Coordinates of C-alpha atoms and ligand atoms in Angstrom, one line a residue:
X1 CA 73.4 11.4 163.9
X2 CA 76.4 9.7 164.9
X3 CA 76.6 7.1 168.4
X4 CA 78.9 9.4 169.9
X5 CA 77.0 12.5 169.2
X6 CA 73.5 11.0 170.7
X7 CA 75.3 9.7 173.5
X8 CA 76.8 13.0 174.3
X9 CA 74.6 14.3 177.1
X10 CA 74.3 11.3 179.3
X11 CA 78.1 10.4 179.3
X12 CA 81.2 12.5 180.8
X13 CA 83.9 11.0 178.5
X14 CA 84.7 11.1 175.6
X15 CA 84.1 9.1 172.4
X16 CA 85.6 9.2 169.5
X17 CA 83.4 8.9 166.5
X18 CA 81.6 5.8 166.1
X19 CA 80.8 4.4 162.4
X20 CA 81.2 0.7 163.1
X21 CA 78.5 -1.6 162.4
X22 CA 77.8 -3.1 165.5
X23 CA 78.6 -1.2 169.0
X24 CA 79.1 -2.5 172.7
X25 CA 81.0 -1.3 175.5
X26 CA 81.0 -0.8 179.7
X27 CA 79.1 1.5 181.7
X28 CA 79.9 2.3 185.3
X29 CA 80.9 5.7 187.0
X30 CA 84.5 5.6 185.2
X31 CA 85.5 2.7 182.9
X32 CA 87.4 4.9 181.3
X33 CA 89.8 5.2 183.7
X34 CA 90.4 1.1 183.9
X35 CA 88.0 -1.1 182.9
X36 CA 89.3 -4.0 180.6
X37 CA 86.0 -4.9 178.9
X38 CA 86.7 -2.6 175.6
X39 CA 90.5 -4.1 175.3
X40 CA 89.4 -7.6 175.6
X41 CA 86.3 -7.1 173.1
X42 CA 87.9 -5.2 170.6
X43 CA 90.6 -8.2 170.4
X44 CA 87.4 -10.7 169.5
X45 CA 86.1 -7.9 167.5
X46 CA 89.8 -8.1 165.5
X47 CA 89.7 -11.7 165.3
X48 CA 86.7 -12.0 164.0
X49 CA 87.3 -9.3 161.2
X50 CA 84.4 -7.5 162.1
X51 CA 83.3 -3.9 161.9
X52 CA 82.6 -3.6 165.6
X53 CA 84.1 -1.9 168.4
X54 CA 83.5 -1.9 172.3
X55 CA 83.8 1.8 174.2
X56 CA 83.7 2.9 178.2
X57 CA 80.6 5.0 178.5
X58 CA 81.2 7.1 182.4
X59 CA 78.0 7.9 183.6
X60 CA 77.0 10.2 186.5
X61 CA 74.8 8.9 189.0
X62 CA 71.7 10.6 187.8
X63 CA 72.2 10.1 184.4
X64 CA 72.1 6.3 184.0
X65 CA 67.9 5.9 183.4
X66 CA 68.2 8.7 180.1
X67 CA 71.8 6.5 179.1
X68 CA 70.0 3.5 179.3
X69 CA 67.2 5.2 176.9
X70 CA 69.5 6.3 174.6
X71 CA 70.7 2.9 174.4
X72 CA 67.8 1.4 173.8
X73 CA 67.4 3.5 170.7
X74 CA 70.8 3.1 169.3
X75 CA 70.0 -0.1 167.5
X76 CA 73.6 -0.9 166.6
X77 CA 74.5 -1.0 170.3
X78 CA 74.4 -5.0 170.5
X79 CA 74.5 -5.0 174.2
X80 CA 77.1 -3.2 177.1
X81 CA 79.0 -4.8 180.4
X82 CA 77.8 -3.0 183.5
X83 CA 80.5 -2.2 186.8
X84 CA 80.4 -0.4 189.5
X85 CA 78.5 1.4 190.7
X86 CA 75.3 0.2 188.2
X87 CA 75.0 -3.4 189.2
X88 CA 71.8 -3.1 191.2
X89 CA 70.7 0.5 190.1
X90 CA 70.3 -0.9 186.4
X91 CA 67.6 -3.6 187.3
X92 CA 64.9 -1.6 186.9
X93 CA 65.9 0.4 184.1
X94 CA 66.1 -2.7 181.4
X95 CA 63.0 -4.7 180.0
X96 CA 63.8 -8.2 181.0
X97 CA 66.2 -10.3 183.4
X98 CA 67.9 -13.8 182.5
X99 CA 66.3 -15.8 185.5
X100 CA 69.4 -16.2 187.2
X101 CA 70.1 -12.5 187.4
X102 CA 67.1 -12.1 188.8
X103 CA 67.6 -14.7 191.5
X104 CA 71.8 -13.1 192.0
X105 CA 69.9 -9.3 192.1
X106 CA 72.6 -7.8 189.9
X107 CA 73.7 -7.3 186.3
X108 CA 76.5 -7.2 184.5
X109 CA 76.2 -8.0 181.3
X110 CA 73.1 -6.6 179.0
X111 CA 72.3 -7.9 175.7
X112 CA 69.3 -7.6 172.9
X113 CA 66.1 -9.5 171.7
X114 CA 65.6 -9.1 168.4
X115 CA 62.7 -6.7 169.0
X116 CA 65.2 -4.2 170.5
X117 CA 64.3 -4.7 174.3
X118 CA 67.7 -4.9 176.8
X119 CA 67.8 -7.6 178.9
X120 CA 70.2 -8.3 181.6
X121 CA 72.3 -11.2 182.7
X122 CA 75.0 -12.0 184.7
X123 CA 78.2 -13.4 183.7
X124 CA 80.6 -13.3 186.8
X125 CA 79.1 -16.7 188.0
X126 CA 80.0 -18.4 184.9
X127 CA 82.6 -17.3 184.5
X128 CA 83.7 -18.8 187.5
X129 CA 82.4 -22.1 186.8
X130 CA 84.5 -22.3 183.6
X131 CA 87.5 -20.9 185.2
X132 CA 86.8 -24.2 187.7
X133 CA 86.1 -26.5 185.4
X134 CA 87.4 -26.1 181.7
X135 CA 91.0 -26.9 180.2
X136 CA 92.7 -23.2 180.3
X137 CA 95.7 -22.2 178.5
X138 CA 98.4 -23.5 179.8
X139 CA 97.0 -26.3 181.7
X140 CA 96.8 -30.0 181.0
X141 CA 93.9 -30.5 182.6
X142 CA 91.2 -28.5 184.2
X143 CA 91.5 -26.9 187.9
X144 CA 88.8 -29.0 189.0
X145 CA 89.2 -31.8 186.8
X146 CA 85.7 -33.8 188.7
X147 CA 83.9 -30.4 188.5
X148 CA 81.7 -29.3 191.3
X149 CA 79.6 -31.9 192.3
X150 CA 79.6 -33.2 195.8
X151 CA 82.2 -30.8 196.7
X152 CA 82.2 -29.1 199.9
X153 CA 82.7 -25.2 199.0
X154 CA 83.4 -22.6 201.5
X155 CA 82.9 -19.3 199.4
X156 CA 84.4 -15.9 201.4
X157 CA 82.0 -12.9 200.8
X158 CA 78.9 -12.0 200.2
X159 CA 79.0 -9.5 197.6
X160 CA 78.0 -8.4 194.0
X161 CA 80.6 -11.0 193.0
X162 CA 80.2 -13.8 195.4
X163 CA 76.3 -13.3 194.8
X164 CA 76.9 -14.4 191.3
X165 CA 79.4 -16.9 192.5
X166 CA 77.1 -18.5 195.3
X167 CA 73.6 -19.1 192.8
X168 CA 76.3 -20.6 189.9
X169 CA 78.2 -23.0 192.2
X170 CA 75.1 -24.0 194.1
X171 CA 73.1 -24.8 190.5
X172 CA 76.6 -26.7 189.3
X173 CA 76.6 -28.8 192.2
X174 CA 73.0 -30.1 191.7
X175 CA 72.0 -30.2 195.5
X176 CA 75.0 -32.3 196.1
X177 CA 77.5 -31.4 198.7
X178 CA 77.7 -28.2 200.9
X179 CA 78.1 -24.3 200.5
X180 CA 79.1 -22.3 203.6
X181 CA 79.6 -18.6 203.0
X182 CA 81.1 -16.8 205.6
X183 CA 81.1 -12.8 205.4
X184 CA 82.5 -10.2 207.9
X185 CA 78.7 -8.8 208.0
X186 CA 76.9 -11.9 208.9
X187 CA 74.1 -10.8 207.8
X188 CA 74.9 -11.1 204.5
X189 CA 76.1 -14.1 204.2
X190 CA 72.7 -15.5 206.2
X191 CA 70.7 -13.6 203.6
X192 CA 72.6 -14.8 200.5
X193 CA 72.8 -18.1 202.1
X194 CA 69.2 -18.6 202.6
X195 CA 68.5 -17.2 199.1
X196 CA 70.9 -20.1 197.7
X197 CA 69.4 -22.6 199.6
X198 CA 66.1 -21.9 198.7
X199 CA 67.0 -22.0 194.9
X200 CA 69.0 -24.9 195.0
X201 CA 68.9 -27.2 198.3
X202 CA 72.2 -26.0 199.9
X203 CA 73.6 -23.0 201.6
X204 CA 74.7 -22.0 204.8
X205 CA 76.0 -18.6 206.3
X206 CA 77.7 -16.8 209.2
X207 CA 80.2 -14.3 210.0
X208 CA 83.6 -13.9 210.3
X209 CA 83.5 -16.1 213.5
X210 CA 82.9 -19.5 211.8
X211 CA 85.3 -19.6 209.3
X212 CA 88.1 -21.5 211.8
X213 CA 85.5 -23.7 212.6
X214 CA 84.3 -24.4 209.0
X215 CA 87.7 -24.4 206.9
X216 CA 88.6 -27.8 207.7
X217 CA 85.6 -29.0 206.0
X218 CA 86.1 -27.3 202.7
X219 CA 87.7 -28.7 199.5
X220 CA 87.2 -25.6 197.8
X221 CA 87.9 -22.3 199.2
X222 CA 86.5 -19.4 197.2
X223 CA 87.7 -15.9 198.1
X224 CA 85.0 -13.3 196.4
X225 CA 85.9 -10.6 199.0
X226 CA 88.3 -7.6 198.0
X227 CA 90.7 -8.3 200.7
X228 CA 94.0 -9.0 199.1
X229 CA 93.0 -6.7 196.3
X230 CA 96.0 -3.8 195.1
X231 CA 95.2 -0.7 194.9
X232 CA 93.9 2.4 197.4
X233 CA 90.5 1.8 198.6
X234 CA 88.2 4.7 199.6
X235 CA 85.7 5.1 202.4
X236 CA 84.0 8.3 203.6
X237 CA 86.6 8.8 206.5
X238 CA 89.5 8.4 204.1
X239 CA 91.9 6.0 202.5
X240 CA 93.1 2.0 203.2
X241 CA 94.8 -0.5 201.7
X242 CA 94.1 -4.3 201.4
X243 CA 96.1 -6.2 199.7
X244 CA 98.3 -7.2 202.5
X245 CA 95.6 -9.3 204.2
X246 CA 94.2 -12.9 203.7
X247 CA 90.7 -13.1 204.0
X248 CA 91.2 -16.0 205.8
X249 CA 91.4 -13.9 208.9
X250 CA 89.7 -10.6 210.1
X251 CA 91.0 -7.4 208.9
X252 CA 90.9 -3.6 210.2
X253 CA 92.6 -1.2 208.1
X254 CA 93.8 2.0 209.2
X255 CA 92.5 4.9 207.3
X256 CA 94.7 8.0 206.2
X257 CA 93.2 11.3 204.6
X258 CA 93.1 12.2 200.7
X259 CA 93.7 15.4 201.1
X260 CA 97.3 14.5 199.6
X261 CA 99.1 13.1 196.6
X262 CA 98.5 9.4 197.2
X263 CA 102.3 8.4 196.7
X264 CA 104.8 6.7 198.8
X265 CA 104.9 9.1 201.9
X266 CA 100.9 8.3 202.1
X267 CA 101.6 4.8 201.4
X268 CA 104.4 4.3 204.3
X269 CA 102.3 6.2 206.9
X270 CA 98.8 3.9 206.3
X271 CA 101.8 0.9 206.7
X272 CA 102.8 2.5 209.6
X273 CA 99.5 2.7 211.1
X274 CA 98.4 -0.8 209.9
X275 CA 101.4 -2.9 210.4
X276 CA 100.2 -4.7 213.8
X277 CA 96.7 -5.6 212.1
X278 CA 98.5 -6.7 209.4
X279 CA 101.1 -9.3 211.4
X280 CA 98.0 -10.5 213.5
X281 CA 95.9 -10.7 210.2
X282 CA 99.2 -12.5 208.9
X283 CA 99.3 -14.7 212.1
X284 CA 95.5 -15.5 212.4
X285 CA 95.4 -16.7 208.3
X286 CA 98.8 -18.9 208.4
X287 CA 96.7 -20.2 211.4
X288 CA 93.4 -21.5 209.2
X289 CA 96.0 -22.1 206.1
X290 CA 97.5 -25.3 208.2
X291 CA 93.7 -26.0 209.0
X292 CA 92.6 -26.3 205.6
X293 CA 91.6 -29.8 204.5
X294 CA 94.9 -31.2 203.0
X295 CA 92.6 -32.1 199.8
X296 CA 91.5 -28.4 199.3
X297 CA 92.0 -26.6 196.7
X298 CA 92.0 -22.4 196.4
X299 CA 90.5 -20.2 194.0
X300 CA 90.7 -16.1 194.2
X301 CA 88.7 -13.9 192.2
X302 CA 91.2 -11.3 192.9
X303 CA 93.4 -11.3 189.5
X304 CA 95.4 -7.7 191.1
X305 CA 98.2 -8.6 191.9
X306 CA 98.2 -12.5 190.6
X307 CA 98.9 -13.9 194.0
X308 CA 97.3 -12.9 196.6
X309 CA 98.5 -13.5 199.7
X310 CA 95.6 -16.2 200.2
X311 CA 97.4 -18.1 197.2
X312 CA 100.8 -17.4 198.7
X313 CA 99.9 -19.3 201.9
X314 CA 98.1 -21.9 200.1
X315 CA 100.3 -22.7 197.5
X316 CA 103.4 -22.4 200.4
X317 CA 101.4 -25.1 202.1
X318 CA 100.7 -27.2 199.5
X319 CA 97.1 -26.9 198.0
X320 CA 96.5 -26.0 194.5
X321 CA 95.7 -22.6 193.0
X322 CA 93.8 -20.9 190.5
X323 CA 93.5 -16.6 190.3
X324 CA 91.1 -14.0 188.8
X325 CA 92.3 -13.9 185.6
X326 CA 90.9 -16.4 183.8
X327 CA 87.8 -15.7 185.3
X328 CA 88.0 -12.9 184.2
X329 CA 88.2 -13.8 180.7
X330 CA 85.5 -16.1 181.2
X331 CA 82.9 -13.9 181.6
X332 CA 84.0 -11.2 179.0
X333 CA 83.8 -14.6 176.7
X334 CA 80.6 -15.7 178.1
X335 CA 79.0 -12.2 177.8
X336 CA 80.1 -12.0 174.1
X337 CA 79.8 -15.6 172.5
X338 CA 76.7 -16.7 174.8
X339 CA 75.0 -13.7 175.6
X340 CA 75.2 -10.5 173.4
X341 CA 76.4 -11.7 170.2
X342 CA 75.9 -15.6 170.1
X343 CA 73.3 -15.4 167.2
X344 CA 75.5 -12.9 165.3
X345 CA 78.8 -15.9 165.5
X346 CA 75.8 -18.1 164.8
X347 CA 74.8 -16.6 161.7
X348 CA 79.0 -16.5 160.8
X349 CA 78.7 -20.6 160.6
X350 CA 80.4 -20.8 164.2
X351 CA 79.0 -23.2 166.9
X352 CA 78.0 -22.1 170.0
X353 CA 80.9 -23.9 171.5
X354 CA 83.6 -23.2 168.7
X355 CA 82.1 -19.3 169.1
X356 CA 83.3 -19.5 172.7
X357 CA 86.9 -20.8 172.7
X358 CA 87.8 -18.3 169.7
X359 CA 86.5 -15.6 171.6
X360 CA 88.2 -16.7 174.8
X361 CA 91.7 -17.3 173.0
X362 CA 91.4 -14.3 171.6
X363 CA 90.7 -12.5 174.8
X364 CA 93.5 -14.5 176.3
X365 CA 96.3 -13.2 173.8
X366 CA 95.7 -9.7 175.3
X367 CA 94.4 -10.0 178.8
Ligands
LIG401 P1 81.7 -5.8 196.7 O1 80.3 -6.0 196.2 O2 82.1 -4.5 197.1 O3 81.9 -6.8 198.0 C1 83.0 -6.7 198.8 C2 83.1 -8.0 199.7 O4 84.3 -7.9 200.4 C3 82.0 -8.0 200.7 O5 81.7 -9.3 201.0 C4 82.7 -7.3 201.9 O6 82.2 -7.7 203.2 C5 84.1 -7.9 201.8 N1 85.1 -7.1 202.5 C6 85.4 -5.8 202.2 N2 86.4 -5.4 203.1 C7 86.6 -6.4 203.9 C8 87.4 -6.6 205.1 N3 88.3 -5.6 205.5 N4 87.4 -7.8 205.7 C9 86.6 -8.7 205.3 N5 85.7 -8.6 204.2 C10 85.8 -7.5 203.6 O7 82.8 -6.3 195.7 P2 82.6 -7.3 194.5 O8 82.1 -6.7 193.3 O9 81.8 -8.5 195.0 O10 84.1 -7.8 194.2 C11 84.8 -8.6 195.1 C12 86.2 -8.9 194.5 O11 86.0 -9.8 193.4 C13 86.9 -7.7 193.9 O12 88.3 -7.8 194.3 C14 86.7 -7.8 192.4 O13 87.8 -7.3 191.7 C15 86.7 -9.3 192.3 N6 86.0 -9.7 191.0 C16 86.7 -10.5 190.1 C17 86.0 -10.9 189.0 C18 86.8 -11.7 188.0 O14 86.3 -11.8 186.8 N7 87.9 -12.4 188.3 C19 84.7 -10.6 188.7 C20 84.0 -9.8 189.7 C21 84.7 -9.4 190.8 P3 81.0 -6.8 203.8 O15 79.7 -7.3 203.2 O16 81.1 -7.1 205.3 O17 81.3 -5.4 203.5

């Protein structure tokens, strides 16, 4: 029987049918709907020449355990990303964890031994490192062109994405330097914090409240929280918007129902109802943006829009910036060439390292 057809039951989109070789894909609650992992593997799929192909799998809630068997039994499925909402719930299901996604507690990436079993990683983290620290397209040099060592990193959130970030940075910077993490649920960012620092040596966390005490410290300021983010975000009481904010100060969001078309009537009463949060969220960050070290530099892992209004201020003010988007790339590249497919491009004559920058460029033609 055919991928598609075995797959049938435990997904709600979908597929067309599958005869290629080798398989991967995404599976979340609807990647369908706008995930970019398919588009940027199928490009390295095309590249490479190879009969392979990379599909959204949607999966309800209480189907992931049976798609994850499924999987595991479909022996051309290479490996799959993982989104929201399957980040944690996956742990359990798979056979093994890479180390670091044990110590992060999420997955996003799962690939194959050769004896079949899935095991998960987590790519978000480097991605961000080589977003930091590698020559990117365009660039003559890289964003950090003295890496992360000794630096002193002041990472917003605390997060599936942070997470990743937090463990990554803090093992790049070799006990060096600092990490502060400061979350609007303190808790978090103690708890992640404390996790870091008992991994690698550093790591400190608070809430919201620290962050004007802390940002002039910081030559590196990471935001890993949504805020600044386009699109409509939705809560059980209803509907908000964040991507006027800066993280850099606190944020409250009205809420408006969902009970209508979410077009530019709901859009001008939620700005309506948020506009004074939004000038003293507006007032509060251009505050901490003329605190920030004069040396620091700014890195969202927003990539929606491109500039966030964290990089607006900062790169109004002088400091340089780097966006989502190539961390983003990253860790499609690092999930492919190092992960899921490395002894595949191996087995092709390509290095590990010439296995990554083909993949990458060819990711970056079509991000
Ligand atoms: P998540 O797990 O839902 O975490 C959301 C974070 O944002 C939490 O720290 C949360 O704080 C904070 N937050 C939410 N609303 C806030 C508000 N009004 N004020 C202050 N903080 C607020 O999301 P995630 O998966 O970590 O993703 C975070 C962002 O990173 C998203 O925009 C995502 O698109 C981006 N991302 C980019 C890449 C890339 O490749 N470039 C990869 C992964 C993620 P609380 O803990 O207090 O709720």
């Amino acid at each position: 029987m055919r991928l598609d057809e075995r797959l049938r039951a435990h997904i709600t989109n979908t597929l067309s049918p599958v005869t290629t070789r080798v398989v991967a894909g995404i599976v979340g609650d609807e990647p369908s709907k706008y995930a970019k992992t398919p588009v940027l593997w199928n490009a390295a799929f095309r590249d490479l020449g190879w009969d392979a192909v990379s599909l959204p799998y949607d999966v309800a809630p209480g189907n992931l355990a049976a798609f994850v068997g499924a999987i595991r039994d479909a022996r051309e499925v290479a490996g799959f990303s993982v989104t929201v909402p399957y980040k944690i719930d996956i742990l359990p299901l798979l056979d093994d964890l890479d180390p670091i996604a044990r110590q992060i507690g999420a997955v996003n990436m799962v690939g194959r031994t050769e004896s079949g079993a899935l095991v998960g990683y987590n790519t978000d983290g480097q991605g961000a490192i080589d977003a930091l620290t590698r020559k990117l397209p365009g660039m003559d040099r890289p964003f950090l062109p003295d890496g992360l060592k000794g630096r002193h990193v002041l990472l917003l959130g605390a997060g599936g994405a942070a997470r990743g970030v937090a463990f990554y940075v803090a093992s790049a910077m070799l006990g060096t330097g600092t990490l502060r993490i400061v979350n609007r649920t303190a808790a978090k960012a103690v708890a992640l914090a404390t996790g870091v620092r008992a991994a690698y040596g550093i790591g400190e966390g608070a809430g919201e409240d620290k962050l004007h005490r802390w940002i002039g410290d910081a030559d590196l300021v990471i935001n890993a929280t949504v805020v600044g983010q386009s699109g409509w975000r939705r809560a059980p009481a209803g509907a908000f918007l964040v991507e006027p904010y800066s993280p850099l100060a606190p944020s409250n969001p009205a809420l408006v129902g969902t009970d209508r078309p979410m077009d530019g009537s709901i859009v001008r009463e939620w700005f309506l109802a948020s506009k004074k949060d939004v000038q003293t969220n507006a007032y509060d960050a251009l505050d901490a943006t003329s605190r920030l070290n004069p040396a620091a530099s700014c890195f969202d892992l927003v990539y929606s829009p491109l500039e966030t209004r964290f990089l607006r201020d900062a790169r109004l003010a002088g400091h340089p910036t780097l966006n989502g988007k190539w961390m983003n790339v990253a860790q499609a590249a690092d999930g492919f060439a190092r992960r899921v497919l490395a002894k595949e491009l191996a087995a092709g004559g390509l290095a590990a390292d010439a296995a990554y920058d083909r993949v990458f460029e060819a990711m970056a033609r079509v991000w």
